[in-house]
Amino acid sequence: MTTVAPRAPATPARPDSIYRSRDGHRSRKARNTVATSLISASFVLALVPLVGVVVFIVQKGSGVFGWHFLTTDIPFSDRDFGGGMKPAVVGTLLITGAATVMAVPLGVLGAIYLNEYGKQGPLARLIRFLAEIMTGVPSIVMGLFIYLLWVLPRKQNGLSGFAGALALGCLMLPIVIRTSEEILRVVPEELREGSYALGSRKVRTIRTVVLPHAAPGIVSGALLAVARAAGETAPLLFVIGIVTSTNTSIFNGPNTTLSQQIFRGATSPFVAAQERAYGAALTLVLLVFIFTALARIVTSLYARRSSAGG
């Protein structure tokens, strides 16, 4: 007699599971659409005042802006029409450039130490704590700090572009440290491990693998710091003085910047000074834009060269 094995009960069909997954997909798609719309609307809302300010500055400043404006000294009296912003342009380039040379390399090196070496050690935690504090310090406090530390002991000889570079460098340093560290954190760990597997030491791995991948973000953080420093007025009022003729020495004698002249012209009751202030504002916007574009181009070339060489 042949014994027939009992059949296992058939699993009931669950067509509802298919519909549940489709409903979940539709729900995720709807949430994604809503989130994308909110982000786009927020971007437009943030862009409207920015575009409005830029258009206003272009309209007001284009009347006096030109080659003569960039190559002529500032009139001694606010009542005088004409003149230019050559001393302020030269002073801005010298002071902001010196601050960048001091703050950006030191900030990037500090970020490399925090992310690649210090990690969560006591010294690394202390540096992060100090960087956070410095980020929130008002800019005028930095100016007073440099005034007490550098200018006051030297009396009138202490007023110089270098003092202004020190004040701006103190403002830029924590921004560069924090932004560079965050960018270094997002570099995939697999890239470092692959470099180590090929026999590269840590220093070479950082130089040839980590930095090329992090370069665009590091440059963005540095440009953010430079843009903030170039537009600062409060810390410079105490440490660089003010002049109406060009001073090409960063270490000797008072100097001036575009932000100072904007403040001076905006607070003046005379139309001539106000017009020069608008021209100085347009000049400052153009300088920041030009250097941002140049930095992006250099960063792109560096990343391509490092990728090809690596």
Coordinates of C-alpha atoms in Angstrom, one line a residue:
M1 CA 0.0 0.0 0.0
T2 CA 1.5 3.3 -1.0
T3 CA 1.5 6.1 1.6
V4 CA 0.9 9.5 0.3
A5 CA 2.7 12.3 2.3
P6 CA 0.3 15.0 3.4
R7 CA 0.7 18.2 1.5
A8 CA 1.9 21.3 3.4
P9 CA -0.9 23.8 3.6
A10 CA -0.6 26.4 0.9
T11 CA 0.5 29.8 2.0
P12 CA -2.4 32.2 1.5
A13 CA -1.7 34.9 -1.0
R14 CA -1.2 38.3 0.5
P15 CA -1.9 40.7 -2.3
D16 CA -2.3 43.5 0.3
S17 CA 1.5 43.5 1.0
I18 CA 2.1 44.6 -2.6
Y19 CA -0.4 47.5 -2.2
R20 CA 1.2 48.4 1.2
S21 CA 4.6 48.8 -0.4
R22 CA 3.2 50.9 -3.2
D23 CA 1.4 53.1 -0.6
G24 CA 4.7 53.4 1.2
H25 CA 6.5 54.4 -2.0
R26 CA 3.8 57.0 -2.7
S27 CA 4.1 58.4 0.8
R28 CA 7.9 58.7 0.6
K29 CA 7.6 60.3 -2.8
A30 CA 5.1 62.8 -1.4
R31 CA 7.3 63.7 1.5
N32 CA 10.3 64.1 -0.8
T33 CA 8.3 66.4 -3.0
V34 CA 7.1 68.5 0.0
A35 CA 10.7 68.7 1.4
T36 CA 12.1 69.7 -2.0
S37 CA 9.5 72.4 -2.4
L38 CA 10.2 73.8 1.1
I39 CA 14.0 73.8 0.5
S40 CA 13.5 75.5 -2.9
A41 CA 11.2 78.1 -1.4
S42 CA 13.6 78.8 1.4
F43 CA 16.4 79.3 -1.1
V44 CA 14.3 81.7 -3.1
L45 CA 13.4 83.7 0.1
A46 CA 17.0 83.9 1.0
L47 CA 18.0 84.9 -2.5
V48 CA 15.5 87.7 -2.8
P49 CA 17.1 90.1 -0.3
L50 CA 20.6 89.2 -1.5
V51 CA 19.8 90.0 -5.1
G52 CA 18.0 93.2 -3.9
V53 CA 21.1 94.4 -2.0
V54 CA 23.4 93.6 -4.9
V55 CA 21.2 95.4 -7.5
F56 CA 20.8 98.4 -5.2
I57 CA 24.6 98.6 -4.7
V58 CA 25.2 98.3 -8.5
Q59 CA 22.7 101.0 -9.2
K60 CA 24.1 103.4 -6.6
G61 CA 27.8 102.7 -7.1
S62 CA 28.0 102.4 -10.9
G63 CA 27.7 106.2 -11.2
V64 CA 31.1 106.8 -9.6
F65 CA 32.8 103.5 -10.2
G66 CA 35.5 103.3 -12.9
W67 CA 39.2 103.3 -13.5
H68 CA 39.6 106.8 -12.3
F69 CA 37.8 105.9 -9.1
L70 CA 40.1 102.9 -8.5
T71 CA 43.3 104.9 -9.1
T72 CA 42.7 108.2 -7.4
D73 CA 43.3 109.2 -3.8
I74 CA 40.5 110.0 -1.4
P75 CA 39.6 113.7 -1.0
F76 CA 40.6 115.1 2.3
S77 CA 37.1 116.7 2.9
D78 CA 33.8 114.9 2.7
R79 CA 32.3 117.9 0.9
D80 CA 34.6 117.5 -2.1
F81 CA 33.1 115.6 -5.1
G82 CA 35.2 113.3 -7.3
G83 CA 38.2 111.5 -6.0
G84 CA 38.5 107.7 -5.7
M85 CA 39.3 104.8 -3.4
K86 CA 42.8 103.8 -4.3
P87 CA 44.1 103.9 -0.7
A88 CA 41.2 101.9 0.5
V89 CA 41.6 99.3 -2.3
V90 CA 45.3 98.9 -1.6
G91 CA 44.7 98.7 2.1
T92 CA 42.0 96.1 1.8
L93 CA 44.2 93.9 -0.4
L94 CA 47.2 94.2 1.9
I95 CA 45.4 93.8 5.2
T96 CA 43.0 91.0 4.1
G97 CA 45.8 89.2 2.2
A98 CA 48.1 89.3 5.2
A99 CA 45.3 88.0 7.5
T100 CA 44.6 85.2 5.0
V101 CA 48.2 84.2 4.8
M102 CA 48.3 84.0 8.6
A103 CA 44.9 82.4 9.3
V104 CA 44.2 80.0 6.5
P105 CA 47.3 77.8 6.6
L106 CA 47.3 77.7 10.4
G107 CA 43.5 76.9 10.4
V108 CA 43.9 74.1 7.9
L109 CA 46.9 72.6 9.8
G110 CA 44.8 72.8 13.0
A111 CA 41.9 71.0 11.4
I112 CA 44.3 68.3 10.1
Y113 CA 45.6 67.8 13.6
L114 CA 42.1 67.7 15.1
N115 CA 40.7 65.2 12.6
E116 CA 43.7 63.0 11.7
Y117 CA 45.8 63.0 14.9
G118 CA 44.2 64.5 17.9
K119 CA 40.7 62.9 17.5
Q120 CA 39.1 63.1 21.0
G121 CA 42.3 63.7 23.0
P122 CA 42.5 66.4 25.7
L123 CA 44.4 68.8 23.6
A124 CA 42.1 68.4 20.6
R125 CA 39.0 69.0 22.8
L126 CA 40.6 72.1 24.2
I127 CA 41.3 73.5 20.7
R128 CA 37.8 72.8 19.6
F129 CA 36.4 74.5 22.7
L130 CA 38.6 77.6 22.1
A131 CA 37.6 77.7 18.5
E132 CA 33.9 77.6 19.4
I133 CA 34.4 80.4 21.8
M134 CA 36.4 82.5 19.3
T135 CA 33.6 82.0 16.7
G136 CA 31.1 83.7 18.9
V137 CA 33.2 86.6 20.1
P138 CA 32.1 89.9 18.6
S139 CA 34.4 91.4 16.1
I140 CA 34.9 94.6 18.1
V141 CA 36.2 92.6 21.0
M142 CA 38.9 91.2 18.7
G143 CA 39.8 94.8 17.7
L144 CA 40.1 95.9 21.3
F145 CA 42.2 92.8 22.1
I146 CA 44.7 93.7 19.4
Y147 CA 44.6 97.3 20.4
L148 CA 45.6 96.5 24.0
L149 CA 48.1 93.8 22.9
W150 CA 49.8 95.5 20.0
V151 CA 48.8 99.1 19.4
L152 CA 48.7 100.6 22.9
P153 CA 52.2 99.5 23.9
R154 CA 53.6 101.2 20.7
K155 CA 51.3 104.2 21.0
Q156 CA 51.0 106.0 17.6
N157 CA 53.5 103.7 16.0
G158 CA 51.2 100.8 16.7
L159 CA 48.6 101.9 14.2
S160 CA 49.4 99.9 11.1
G161 CA 48.0 97.5 8.5
F162 CA 49.7 94.6 10.3
A163 CA 47.6 95.3 13.5
G164 CA 44.5 95.2 11.3
A165 CA 45.7 91.9 9.8
L166 CA 46.1 90.4 13.3
A167 CA 42.6 91.4 14.2
L168 CA 41.1 90.0 11.0
G169 CA 43.2 86.9 11.3
C170 CA 41.8 86.2 14.8
L171 CA 38.3 86.4 13.3
M172 CA 39.2 84.1 10.4
L173 CA 41.1 81.4 12.3
P174 CA 38.2 79.7 14.1
I175 CA 36.0 79.7 11.0
V176 CA 38.7 78.0 9.0
I177 CA 39.4 75.5 11.7
R178 CA 35.8 74.5 12.2
T179 CA 34.8 74.3 8.5
S180 CA 38.0 72.5 7.5
E181 CA 37.6 69.9 10.2
E182 CA 34.0 69.2 9.1
I183 CA 35.1 68.8 5.5
L184 CA 37.9 66.4 6.5
R185 CA 35.4 64.3 8.4
V186 CA 33.3 63.5 5.4
V187 CA 36.3 62.1 3.4
P188 CA 35.6 58.4 3.2
E189 CA 37.8 56.3 5.6
E190 CA 38.1 53.7 2.8
L191 CA 40.4 56.1 0.9
R192 CA 42.8 56.4 3.8
E193 CA 42.8 52.6 4.3
G194 CA 43.5 52.0 0.6
S195 CA 46.4 54.4 0.8
Y196 CA 47.8 52.7 3.9
A197 CA 47.4 49.3 2.2
L198 CA 49.6 50.5 -0.7
G199 CA 52.3 51.4 1.8
S200 CA 51.8 55.2 2.1
R201 CA 52.6 56.8 5.4
K202 CA 50.1 59.0 7.2
V203 CA 51.6 62.3 6.0
R204 CA 51.6 61.2 2.4
T205 CA 48.1 59.9 2.7
I206 CA 46.9 63.2 4.0
R207 CA 48.8 65.1 1.3
T208 CA 47.9 63.0 -1.7
V209 CA 44.5 61.5 -0.8
V210 CA 42.7 63.4 2.0
L211 CA 43.5 67.0 1.0
P212 CA 42.7 66.7 -2.7
H213 CA 39.2 65.3 -1.9
A214 CA 38.6 67.9 0.8
A215 CA 40.1 70.9 -1.1
P216 CA 36.8 72.3 -2.5
G217 CA 35.2 72.3 0.9
I218 CA 38.3 73.8 2.6
V219 CA 38.5 76.5 0.0
S220 CA 34.8 77.3 0.6
G221 CA 35.4 77.6 4.3
A222 CA 38.4 79.8 3.7
L223 CA 36.4 82.0 1.3
L224 CA 33.7 82.4 3.9
A225 CA 36.3 83.6 6.4
V226 CA 37.9 86.0 3.8
A227 CA 34.5 87.4 2.9
R228 CA 33.7 88.1 6.5
A229 CA 37.1 89.6 7.2
A230 CA 37.0 91.9 4.1
G231 CA 33.7 93.4 5.2
E232 CA 34.6 94.0 8.9
T233 CA 34.8 97.5 10.1
A234 CA 34.6 97.5 13.9
P235 CA 37.9 95.8 14.7
L236 CA 39.8 98.0 12.3
L237 CA 38.6 101.3 13.8
F238 CA 41.0 100.9 16.7
V239 CA 44.1 99.4 15.1
I240 CA 44.8 100.9 11.7
G241 CA 43.8 104.5 11.9
I242 CA 42.6 106.1 8.7
V243 CA 44.3 107.9 5.8
T244 CA 43.4 109.6 2.5
S245 CA 46.6 108.8 0.6
T246 CA 48.0 105.4 -0.4
N247 CA 50.2 103.5 2.1
T248 CA 51.7 100.4 0.6
S249 CA 53.6 99.4 3.8
I250 CA 51.7 97.1 6.0
F251 CA 54.0 97.5 8.9
N252 CA 54.6 101.3 9.0
G253 CA 52.0 104.0 9.4
P254 CA 48.2 104.1 9.5
N255 CA 46.1 102.6 6.6
T256 CA 42.5 102.4 5.5
T257 CA 40.1 99.8 4.0
L258 CA 37.0 99.8 1.8
S259 CA 34.8 98.8 4.8
Q260 CA 36.1 101.8 6.8
Q261 CA 35.4 104.2 3.9
I262 CA 31.9 102.7 3.5
F263 CA 31.3 103.3 7.2
R264 CA 32.7 106.8 7.0
G265 CA 30.7 107.8 3.9
A266 CA 27.5 106.2 5.1
T267 CA 27.6 108.2 8.4
S268 CA 28.5 111.5 6.6
P269 CA 25.8 114.0 5.9
F270 CA 27.5 115.1 2.6
V271 CA 26.3 113.7 -0.7
A272 CA 29.8 113.4 -2.1
A273 CA 31.0 111.1 0.7
Q274 CA 27.8 109.0 0.4
E275 CA 28.4 108.5 -3.4
R276 CA 32.0 107.4 -2.7
A277 CA 30.7 105.0 -0.1
Y278 CA 28.4 103.3 -2.7
G279 CA 31.3 103.1 -5.0
A280 CA 33.4 101.5 -2.3
A281 CA 30.7 99.0 -1.6
L282 CA 30.5 98.0 -5.3
T283 CA 34.3 97.7 -5.4
L284 CA 34.3 95.4 -2.3
V285 CA 31.6 93.2 -3.8
L286 CA 33.5 92.9 -7.1
L287 CA 36.8 92.1 -5.2
V288 CA 35.1 89.3 -3.2
F289 CA 33.5 87.9 -6.4
I290 CA 36.8 88.0 -8.4
F291 CA 38.8 86.3 -5.7
T292 CA 36.1 83.7 -5.1
A293 CA 36.1 82.8 -8.8
L294 CA 39.9 82.6 -8.9
A295 CA 40.0 80.4 -5.8
R296 CA 37.5 78.0 -7.4
I297 CA 39.5 77.7 -10.6
V298 CA 42.7 77.1 -8.7
T299 CA 41.1 74.5 -6.5
S300 CA 39.6 72.7 -9.5
L301 CA 43.0 72.6 -11.2
Y302 CA 44.7 71.4 -8.0
A303 CA 42.1 68.6 -7.5
R304 CA 42.5 67.4 -11.1
R305 CA 46.3 67.4 -10.9
S306 CA 46.4 65.6 -7.6
S307 CA 43.9 63.0 -8.9
A308 CA 46.0 62.4 -12.1
G309 CA 49.2 62.3 -10.2
G310 CA 47.9 60.0 -7.4

